[in-house]
mmCIF file of C-alpha atoms in Angstrom:
data_model
loop_
_atom_site.group_PDB
_atom_site.id
_atom_site.type_symbol
_atom_site.label_atom_id
_atom_site.label_comp_id
_atom_site.label_asym_id
_atom_site.label_seq_id
_atom_site.Cartn_x
_atom_site.Cartn_y
_atom_site.Cartn_z
ATOM 1 C CA ALA V 1 -19.908 0.514 -30.550
ATOM 2 C CA PRO V 2 -17.892 2.820 -32.819
ATOM 3 C CA ALA V 3 -16.337 1.519 -36.016
ATOM 4 C CA ASN V 4 -12.676 0.750 -36.660
ATOM 5 C CA THR V 5 -10.285 3.732 -36.810
ATOM 6 C CA SER V 6 -12.376 5.649 -34.270
ATOM 7 C CA THR V 7 -10.435 7.824 -31.856
ATOM 8 C CA ASN V 8 -10.733 9.467 -28.460
ATOM 9 C CA SER V 9 -8.330 12.286 -27.725
ATOM 10 C CA GLY V 10 -10.807 14.197 -25.593
ATOM 11 C CA THR V 11 -13.185 13.034 -22.854
ATOM 12 C CA MET V 12 -15.737 10.235 -23.052
ATOM 13 C CA ASN V 13 -18.282 9.889 -20.240
ATOM 14 C CA ILE V 14 -19.957 6.510 -19.982
ATOM 15 C CA ASN V 15 -22.917 7.232 -17.739
ATOM 16 C CA THR V 16 -25.791 5.219 -16.260
ATOM 17 C CA GLY V 17 -27.237 2.944 -18.913
ATOM 18 C CA GLY V 18 -24.281 3.412 -21.228
ATOM 19 C CA VAL V 19 -22.114 0.573 -22.532
ATOM 20 C CA PHE V 20 -18.975 1.100 -24.600
ATOM 21 C CA THR V 21 -17.513 -1.594 -26.827
ATOM 22 C CA ALA V 22 -14.176 -0.667 -28.347
ATOM 23 C CA PRO V 23 -13.555 -1.585 -31.997
ATOM 24 C CA ALA V 24 -10.544 -3.669 -32.995
ATOM 25 C CA VAL V 25 -8.740 -0.557 -34.264
ATOM 26 C CA TYR V 26 -9.158 2.241 -31.739
ATOM 27 C CA ASN V 27 -6.830 5.151 -30.970
ATOM 28 C CA ASN V 28 -7.450 6.197 -27.373
ATOM 29 C CA THR V 29 -5.197 8.910 -25.998
ATOM 30 C CA GLY V 30 -7.848 10.762 -24.047
ATOM 31 C CA THR V 31 -9.892 10.320 -20.868
ATOM 32 C CA THR V 32 -12.651 7.784 -20.286
ATOM 33 C CA ASN V 33 -14.970 8.235 -17.277
ATOM 34 C CA LEU V 34 -17.235 5.509 -15.919
ATOM 35 C CA ASN V 35 -20.224 6.717 -13.859
ATOM 36 C CA GLY V 36 -23.267 5.064 -12.284
ATOM 37 C CA THR V 37 -23.997 1.831 -14.135
ATOM 38 C CA GLY V 38 -21.819 2.813 -17.073
ATOM 39 C CA ASN V 39 -19.847 -0.146 -18.393
ATOM 40 C CA ILE V 40 -17.064 -1.163 -20.760
ATOM 41 C CA SER V 41 -17.812 -4.399 -22.572
ATOM 42 C CA GLY V 42 -14.880 -6.567 -23.619
ATOM 43 C CA ALA V 43 -11.278 -5.514 -24.075
ATOM 44 C CA PHE V 44 -10.234 -1.880 -23.728
ATOM 45 C CA SER V 45 -6.984 -0.250 -24.808
ATOM 46 C CA GLY V 46 -5.198 3.053 -24.612
ATOM 47 C CA GLY V 47 -2.145 4.902 -25.786
ATOM 48 C CA VAL V 48 0.176 7.620 -24.539
ATOM 49 C CA GLY V 49 -1.675 9.941 -22.190
ATOM 50 C CA SER V 50 -4.768 7.740 -21.830
ATOM 51 C CA ILE V 51 -6.714 7.859 -18.559
ATOM 52 C CA LEU V 52 -9.506 5.684 -17.163
ATOM 53 C CA ASN V 53 -11.486 7.102 -14.228
ATOM 54 C CA ILE V 54 -13.669 4.462 -12.600
ATOM 55 C CA GLY V 55 -16.523 6.086 -10.669
ATOM 56 C CA HIS V 56 -15.573 9.559 -11.853
ATOM 57 C CA THR V 57 -18.528 11.575 -10.536
ATOM 58 C CA SER V 58 -20.606 8.803 -8.926
ATOM 59 C CA PRO V 59 -19.765 5.364 -7.523
ATOM 60 C CA VAL V 60 -19.810 2.335 -9.821
ATOM 61 C CA ASN V 61 -19.502 -1.407 -9.364
ATOM 62 C CA TYR V 62 -17.386 -2.374 -12.345
ATOM 63 C CA THR V 63 -15.902 -5.788 -13.135
ATOM 64 C CA THR V 64 -13.800 -6.100 -16.255
ATOM 65 C CA SER V 65 -15.055 -8.415 -19.003
ATOM 66 C CA GLY V 66 -11.872 -8.167 -21.058
ATOM 67 C CA THR V 67 -8.264 -7.118 -20.783
ATOM 68 C CA ILE V 68 -7.176 -3.502 -20.323
ATOM 69 C CA THR V 69 -4.035 -2.736 -22.288
ATOM 70 C CA GLY V 70 -1.905 0.386 -22.526
ATOM 71 C CA VAL V 71 -4.106 2.700 -20.436
ATOM 72 C CA GLU V 72 -1.361 4.638 -18.690
ATOM 73 C CA THR V 73 -3.372 6.050 -15.777
ATOM 74 C CA ILE V 74 -6.202 4.301 -13.961
ATOM 75 C CA ASN V 75 -8.024 5.933 -11.050
ATOM 76 C CA VAL V 76 -10.685 4.382 -8.829
ATOM 77 C CA VAL V 77 -12.303 7.632 -7.763
ATOM 78 C CA SER V 78 -15.674 8.078 -6.031
ATOM 79 C CA SER V 79 -16.269 6.740 -2.530
ATOM 80 C CA GLY V 80 -18.374 3.578 -2.713
ATOM 81 C CA THR V 81 -16.872 2.445 -6.014
ATOM 82 C CA ILE V 82 -15.894 -1.229 -6.279
ATOM 83 C CA PHE V 83 -13.542 -2.220 -9.073
ATOM 84 C CA THR V 84 -12.762 -5.870 -9.797
ATOM 85 C CA ALA V 85 -9.979 -6.753 -12.208
ATOM 86 C CA ALA V 86 -11.171 -10.112 -13.517
ATOM 87 C CA ASN V 87 -8.837 -9.828 -16.526
ATOM 88 C CA ALA V 88 -5.210 -8.852 -16.962
ATOM 89 C CA ILE V 89 -4.328 -5.157 -16.947
ATOM 90 C CA SER V 90 -1.040 -4.168 -18.590
ATOM 91 C CA GLY V 91 0.782 -1.024 -19.617
ATOM 92 C CA VAL V 92 -0.174 1.074 -16.585
ATOM 93 C CA ASP V 93 2.933 3.186 -17.043
ATOM 94 C CA THR V 94 1.996 6.313 -15.094
ATOM 95 C CA THR V 95 -0.096 5.435 -12.042
ATOM 96 C CA PHE V 96 -2.851 3.271 -10.593
ATOM 97 C CA THR V 97 -4.642 5.032 -7.728
ATOM 98 C CA VAL V 98 -7.301 3.687 -5.378
ATOM 99 C CA ALA V 99 -8.997 6.636 -3.662
ATOM 100 C CA SER V 100 -10.325 6.826 -0.109
ATOM 101 C CA GLY V 101 -13.619 5.002 0.348
ATOM 102 C CA THR V 102 -13.185 2.883 -2.767
ATOM 103 C CA GLU V 103 -12.281 -0.762 -3.206
ATOM 104 C CA ALA V 104 -10.091 -2.511 -5.766
ATOM 105 C CA ARG V 105 -9.926 -6.275 -6.114
ATOM 106 C CA PHE V 106 -7.278 -7.918 -8.258
ATOM 107 C CA ASN V 107 -8.230 -11.391 -9.468
ATOM 108 C CA ALA V 108 -5.803 -11.098 -12.386
ATOM 109 C CA ALA V 109 -2.407 -9.527 -13.030
ATOM 110 C CA LEU V 110 -1.671 -5.800 -13.019
ATOM 111 C CA THR V 111 1.575 -4.769 -14.727
ATOM 112 C CA GLY V 112 3.268 -1.624 -15.967
ATOM 113 C CA THR V 113 6.035 0.796 -15.039
ATOM 114 C CA GLY V 114 3.799 3.172 -13.114
ATOM 115 C CA THR V 115 3.317 3.764 -9.397
ATOM 116 C CA PHE V 116 0.595 2.172 -7.283
ATOM 117 C CA THR V 117 -1.110 4.237 -4.586
ATOM 118 C CA ASN V 118 -3.728 2.778 -2.268
ATOM 119 C CA ASN V 119 -5.784 5.213 -0.206
ATOM 120 C CA GLY V 120 -8.779 2.876 -0.019
ATOM 121 C CA ASN V 121 -9.166 -0.884 0.304
ATOM 122 C CA THR V 122 -7.133 -3.049 -2.072
ATOM 123 C CA THR V 123 -7.085 -6.845 -2.125
ATOM 124 C CA ILE V 124 -4.934 -9.170 -4.219
ATOM 125 C CA ALA V 125 -6.866 -12.430 -4.488
ATOM 126 C CA VAL V 126 -5.508 -15.861 -5.341
ATOM 127 C CA GLY V 127 -4.839 -15.741 -9.086
ATOM 128 C CA GLY V 128 -4.167 -12.019 -9.003
ATOM 129 C CA SER V 129 -0.994 -9.971 -8.680
ATOM 130 C CA ILE V 130 0.321 -6.432 -8.637
ATOM 131 C CA GLY V 131 3.575 -6.191 -10.545
ATOM 132 C CA THR V 132 3.863 -2.499 -11.333
ATOM 133 C CA THR V 133 7.499 -1.446 -11.084
ATOM 134 C CA GLY V 134 6.945 2.068 -9.761
ATOM 135 C CA ILE V 135 6.846 3.043 -6.089
ATOM 136 C CA PHE V 136 4.109 1.468 -3.972
ATOM 137 C CA SER V 137 2.358 3.645 -1.382
ATOM 138 C CA ASN V 138 -0.287 2.435 1.078
ATOM 139 C CA THR V 139 -2.143 4.816 3.381
ATOM 140 C CA ALA V 140 -5.220 2.678 4.096
ATOM 141 C CA THR V 141 -5.855 -1.114 3.921
ATOM 142 C CA PHE V 142 -3.959 -3.403 1.592
ATOM 143 C CA THR V 143 -4.459 -7.189 1.735
ATOM 144 C CA THR V 144 -2.538 -9.839 -0.156
ATOM 145 C CA ASN V 145 -3.263 -13.543 -0.520
ATOM 146 C CA VAL V 146 -0.305 -14.091 -2.867
ATOM 147 C CA PRO V 147 3.391 -13.115 -2.883
ATOM 148 C CA PHE V 148 3.916 -9.353 -3.152
ATOM 149 C CA ALA V 149 7.278 -7.601 -3.429
ATOM 150 C CA PRO V 150 7.134 -3.798 -3.679
ATOM 151 C CA VAL V 151 10.092 -1.874 -5.091
ATOM 152 C CA ALA V 152 12.667 0.179 -3.193
ATOM 153 C CA SER V 153 11.523 3.406 -1.522
ATOM 154 C CA SER V 154 7.934 2.195 -1.171
ATOM 155 C CA SER V 155 5.980 3.138 1.948
ATOM 156 C CA ASN V 156 3.199 2.094 4.294
ATOM 157 C CA THR V 157 1.353 4.414 6.659
ATOM 158 C CA GLY V 158 -1.790 2.266 6.732
ATOM 159 C CA THR V 159 -2.249 -1.474 7.281
ATOM 160 C CA ILE V 160 -0.875 -4.297 5.164
ATOM 161 C CA ASN V 161 -2.516 -7.683 5.813
ATOM 162 C CA ILE V 162 -0.642 -10.804 4.730
ATOM 163 C CA ASN V 163 -3.121 -13.687 4.683
ATOM 164 C CA SER V 164 -2.505 -17.407 4.209
ATOM 165 C CA GLY V 165 -0.759 -17.938 0.887
ATOM 166 C CA GLY V 166 0.435 -14.355 0.849
ATOM 167 C CA SER V 167 3.870 -12.922 1.467
ATOM 168 C CA LEU V 168 5.541 -9.538 1.652
ATOM 169 C CA THR V 169 9.251 -8.931 1.150
ATOM 170 C CA ILE V 170 10.534 -5.660 2.598
ATOM 171 C CA PRO V 171 12.527 -3.761 -0.065
ATOM 172 C CA ALA V 172 15.385 -1.315 0.445
ATOM 173 C CA THR V 173 14.527 2.049 2.049
ATOM 174 C CA PHE V 174 11.002 0.895 2.879
ATOM 175 C CA THR V 175 9.169 3.273 5.234
ATOM 176 C CA SER V 176 6.593 1.809 7.606
ATOM 177 C CA THR V 177 7.340 3.712 10.813
ATOM 178 C CA ALA V 178 3.733 4.927 11.053
ATOM 179 C CA GLY V 179 2.191 1.800 9.540
ATOM 180 C CA THR V 180 1.059 -1.674 10.577
ATOM 181 C CA ILE V 181 1.839 -5.051 9.022
ATOM 182 C CA THR V 182 -0.068 -8.198 10.020
ATOM 183 C CA THR V 183 0.476 -11.857 9.180
ATOM 184 C CA THR V 184 -2.057 -14.661 9.673
ATOM 185 C CA GLY V 185 -2.125 -18.387 8.933
ATOM 186 C CA THR V 186 0.641 -19.242 6.467
ATOM 187 C CA GLY V 187 1.207 -15.560 5.692
ATOM 188 C CA LEU V 188 4.913 -14.735 5.469
ATOM 189 C CA LEU V 189 6.737 -11.478 6.155
ATOM 190 C CA THR V 190 10.377 -11.385 5.044
ATOM 191 C CA VAL V 191 12.395 -8.617 6.672
ATOM 192 C CA ALA V 192 15.081 -8.465 3.970
ATOM 193 C CA ASN V 193 15.787 -4.807 4.750
ATOM 194 C CA PRO V 194 15.396 -2.748 7.967
ATOM 195 C CA LEU V 195 11.823 -2.517 9.244
ATOM 196 C CA ASN V 196 10.102 -0.457 11.936
ATOM 197 C CA GLY V 197 6.435 0.166 12.692
ATOM 198 C CA ILE V 198 3.811 -2.080 14.255
ATOM 199 C CA VAL V 199 4.033 -5.737 13.257
ATOM 200 C CA THR V 200 1.391 -8.218 14.382
ATOM 201 C CA ASN V 201 2.797 -11.636 13.568
ATOM 202 C CA ALA V 202 0.359 -14.530 13.796
ATOM 203 C CA GLY V 203 1.962 -16.224 10.803
ATOM 204 C CA THR V 204 5.692 -16.359 10.059
ATOM 205 C CA THR V 205 8.303 -13.610 10.000
ATOM 206 C CA ASN V 206 11.762 -14.309 8.563
ATOM 207 C CA VAL V 207 14.368 -11.755 9.616
ATOM 208 C CA THR V 208 17.592 -11.188 7.665
ATOM 209 C CA ALA V 209 18.030 -7.462 8.467
ATOM 210 C CA ALA V 210 17.494 -5.117 11.417
ATOM 211 C CA PHE V 211 13.972 -5.584 12.774
ATOM 212 C CA ALA V 212 12.848 -3.078 15.419
ATOM 213 C CA PRO V 213 9.046 -3.150 15.604
ATOM 214 C CA ALA V 214 7.126 -0.406 17.376
ATOM 215 C CA ASN V 215 5.232 -0.577 20.668
ATOM 216 C CA THR V 216 2.059 -2.739 20.702
ATOM 217 C CA SER V 217 3.600 -5.172 18.205
ATOM 218 C CA THR V 218 2.967 -8.871 18.845
ATOM 219 C CA ASN V 219 4.342 -12.304 18.021
ATOM 220 C CA SER V 220 1.913 -15.172 18.450
ATOM 221 C CA GLY V 221 3.308 -17.007 15.434
ATOM 222 C CA THR V 222 6.885 -17.866 14.491
ATOM 223 C CA MET V 223 9.824 -15.513 14.049
ATOM 224 C CA ASN V 224 13.001 -16.867 12.452
ATOM 225 C CA ILE V 225 16.074 -14.707 13.000
ATOM 226 C CA ASN V 226 18.450 -15.806 10.269
ATOM 227 C CA THR V 227 21.913 -14.771 9.091
ATOM 228 C CA GLY V 228 22.148 -10.980 8.932
ATOM 229 C CA GLY V 229 19.046 -10.519 11.045
ATOM 230 C CA SER V 230 18.539 -8.909 14.434
ATOM 231 C CA PHE V 231 15.516 -8.259 16.629
ATOM 232 C CA ALA V 232 15.078 -5.404 19.113
ATOM 233 C CA GLN V 233 11.984 -5.892 21.255
ATOM 234 C CA PRO V 234 10.031 -2.709 22.019
ATOM 235 C CA ALA V 235 8.952 -1.766 25.539
ATOM 236 C CA THR V 236 5.353 -2.838 24.927
ATOM 237 C CA TYR V 237 5.311 -6.185 23.160
ATOM 238 C CA SER V 238 3.269 -9.387 23.402
ATOM 239 C CA TYR V 239 5.392 -12.471 22.792
ATOM 240 C CA THR V 240 3.392 -15.705 23.089
ATOM 241 C CA GLY V 241 4.754 -17.485 20.015
ATOM 242 C CA ALA V 242 8.142 -18.869 19.020
ATOM 243 C CA ILE V 243 11.446 -17.177 18.214
ATOM 244 C CA ASN V 244 14.019 -19.312 16.421
ATOM 245 C CA LEU V 245 17.646 -18.157 16.460
ATOM 246 C CA ASN V 246 19.546 -19.349 13.385
ATOM 247 C CA THR V 247 22.392 -16.857 13.741
ATOM 248 C CA GLY V 248 24.595 -16.069 16.722
ATOM 249 C CA ALA V 249 25.682 -12.596 15.598
ATOM 250 C CA THR V 250 23.589 -10.362 17.894
ATOM 251 C CA PRO V 251 20.236 -11.926 16.932
ATOM 252 C CA ILE V 252 18.537 -10.278 19.927
ATOM 253 C CA ILE V 253 19.487 -6.736 20.865
ATOM 254 C CA GLY V 254 18.846 -5.939 24.526
ATOM 255 C CA ASN V 255 16.268 -7.633 26.725
ATOM 256 C CA LEU V 256 13.768 -10.298 25.673
ATOM 257 C CA ASN V 257 10.455 -10.630 27.528
ATOM 258 C CA GLY V 258 7.972 -13.409 26.905
ATOM 259 C CA SER V 259 4.524 -14.429 28.096
ATOM 260 C CA THR V 260 2.458 -17.591 28.430
ATOM 261 C CA GLY V 261 3.316 -20.036 25.668
ATOM 262 C CA SER V 262 6.511 -18.286 24.548
ATOM 263 C CA ILE V 263 9.349 -20.412 23.167
ATOM 264 C CA LEU V 264 12.970 -19.566 22.356
ATOM 265 C CA ARG V 265 14.883 -22.046 20.194
ATOM 266 C CA ILE V 266 18.632 -21.438 20.046
ATOM 267 C CA GLY V 267 20.348 -22.992 17.030
ATOM 268 C CA ASN V 268 17.074 -24.116 15.508
ATOM 269 C CA THR V 269 18.229 -25.203 12.040
ATOM 270 C CA ALA V 270 22.034 -25.013 12.328
ATOM 271 C CA PRO V 271 24.618 -24.715 15.119
ATOM 272 C CA ILE V 272 25.283 -21.177 16.370
ATOM 273 C CA THR V 273 27.286 -19.470 19.085
ATOM 274 C CA TYR V 274 25.025 -17.090 20.960
ATOM 275 C CA THR V 275 25.801 -14.901 23.962
ATOM 276 C CA THR V 276 23.040 -12.844 25.547
ATOM 277 C CA SER V 277 23.250 -9.039 25.487
ATOM 278 C CA GLY V 278 20.304 -8.532 27.836
ATOM 279 C CA THR V 279 18.043 -10.344 30.246
ATOM 280 C CA ILE V 280 15.557 -13.027 29.245
ATOM 281 C CA ALA V 281 12.366 -12.894 31.309
ATOM 282 C CA GLY V 282 9.117 -14.811 31.100
ATOM 283 C CA VAL V 283 10.107 -17.005 28.159
ATOM 284 C CA GLU V 284 8.543 -20.225 29.368
ATOM 285 C CA THR V 285 10.426 -22.683 27.160
ATOM 286 C CA ILE V 286 14.051 -22.404 26.035
ATOM 287 C CA ASN V 287 15.690 -25.059 23.845
ATOM 288 C CA VAL V 288 19.373 -25.247 22.935
ATOM 289 C CA LEU V 289 18.914 -27.446 19.915
ATOM 290 C CA THR V 290 21.418 -28.262 17.200
ATOM 291 C CA SER V 291 24.593 -30.157 18.008
ATOM 292 C CA GLY V 292 27.545 -27.773 17.967
ATOM 293 C CA THR V 293 25.538 -24.851 19.401
ATOM 294 C CA THR V 294 27.062 -22.882 22.276
ATOM 295 C CA PHE V 295 24.774 -20.755 24.420
ATOM 296 C CA THR V 296 26.242 -18.368 26.993
ATOM 297 C CA ALA V 297 23.939 -16.561 29.414
ATOM 298 C CA ASN V 298 25.799 -13.500 30.691
ATOM 299 C CA ASN V 299 22.518 -11.889 31.781
ATOM 300 C CA ALA V 300 19.799 -13.063 34.133
ATOM 301 C CA ILE V 301 17.213 -15.570 32.892
ATOM 302 C CA SER V 302 13.919 -15.777 34.774
ATOM 303 C CA GLY V 303 10.430 -17.170 34.322
ATOM 304 C CA VAL V 304 11.423 -20.391 32.562
ATOM 305 C CA ASN V 305 8.303 -22.074 33.871
ATOM 306 C CA VAL V 306 7.847 -24.949 31.412
ATOM 307 C CA LEU V 307 11.168 -26.307 30.146
ATOM 308 C CA PHE V 308 14.844 -25.545 29.630
ATOM 309 C CA LYS V 309 16.343 -28.250 27.441
ATOM 310 C CA ALA V 310 19.899 -28.538 26.138
ATOM 311 C CA PHE V 311 20.140 -31.216 23.462
ATOM 312 C CA ALA V 312 23.010 -33.632 22.818
ATOM 313 C CA GLY V 313 26.142 -32.044 21.400
ATOM 314 C CA THR V 314 25.335 -28.551 22.696
ATOM 315 C CA THR V 315 27.181 -26.458 25.274
ATOM 316 C CA THR V 316 25.491 -24.144 27.762
ATOM 317 C CA HIS V 317 27.188 -21.660 30.117
ATOM 318 C CA ILE V 318 25.019 -20.095 32.830
ATOM 319 C CA ASN V 319 27.045 -17.106 34.082
ATOM 320 C CA ALA V 320 24.132 -15.137 35.552
ATOM 321 C CA PRO V 321 21.153 -15.948 37.811
ATOM 322 C CA PHE V 322 18.706 -18.479 36.396
ATOM 323 C CA SER V 323 15.198 -19.051 37.765
ATOM 324 C CA GLY V 324 11.873 -20.624 36.885
ATOM 325 C CA THR V 325 9.583 -23.452 37.879
ATOM 326 C CA GLY V 326 10.078 -25.488 34.731
ATOM 327 C CA ILE V 327 11.964 -28.721 34.230
ATOM 328 C CA VAL V 328 15.630 -28.547 33.184
ATOM 329 C CA GLU V 329 16.859 -31.321 30.879
ATOM 330 C CA ASN V 330 20.503 -31.483 29.862
ATOM 331 C CA SER V 331 21.829 -33.924 27.273
ATOM 332 C CA GLY V 332 24.860 -31.794 26.391
ATOM 333 C CA ILE V 333 27.478 -29.957 28.437
ATOM 334 C CA MET V 334 26.142 -27.451 30.966
ATOM 335 C CA THR V 335 28.255 -25.279 33.233
ATOM 336 C CA ILE V 336 26.557 -23.316 36.021
ATOM 337 C CA ASP V 337 28.540 -20.453 37.534
ATOM 338 C CA ASN V 338 25.765 -18.516 39.257
ATOM 339 C CA THR V 339 22.546 -18.913 41.232
ATOM 340 C CA PHE V 340 20.375 -21.611 39.661
ATOM 341 C CA ASN V 341 16.777 -22.067 40.821
ATOM 342 C CA SER V 342 14.568 -24.332 38.762
ATOM 343 C CA GLY V 343 12.184 -27.229 38.837
ATOM 344 C CA PHE V 344 13.195 -30.844 38.426
ATOM 345 C CA ILE V 345 16.619 -31.329 36.779
ATOM 346 C CA THR V 346 17.488 -34.323 34.586
#
């Protein structure tokens, strides 16, 4: 526990058995390394050029017991290291890096103008946040239980998990072509800018830009295609959830193939005018919902094996073959100008 006006412009190694308590007045512009059971007690601060290496030469299990302020670079280094931010960390203005084989848990806020790079396993818990304004890069596993909005030009080549309570908003020029994004429970993915890559949606995905997920993507949750959004289904895709069309301007590009349990709601929250641009196959339930909606099927529809229902005030034009074993209920205006094979019609 050095006295006030102490300084570190060199390197300080806090090794097994060592505990460092910073004085109230401390000028830290150097490097601090935590190793073994080495620990920092209480608040810790830094200045221009300051670096904190957690698990520098050997893994540590370090939980903060005070705030970290002004340390420009923080690295979680040695494989096996677990770092838990139980207190706010601010002023990370160069970079925060989580190395391969390490784990970082954020139970409090991280802020600064620096970049954030995750090559290990990072989790944002309820009560935590990552608000660094530099580019975010994920090459391993990143999990959020709270809203997270990376900046433009960020990238994902690993896996981003959006759990219940969490959300991810896709920024401009976001690269995830080689990555995976998953949603579960109440987890929310907002496609506010174009998105590719594997997306496993068991939560909710809101689409307001071009969304073209990669092969092996799935939707067992809910996808809302809103104004400005479009969805292009890949060749290999499991669709057992719901797709809600809230825009009629090319919401689905090409063919749409569903499986057991799949639902398509046309005009879910507001009236739209939607004309197919490809076939619809295996979507078991199709609803034409909001009064004022016009649905025109210029391509074949098959496999409607549960229900096709057109609600009051809607208009449906069937200009291509329609088939399925499901019930057809029409409370609006329906015009059939092609082969129509279905179950019971009311």
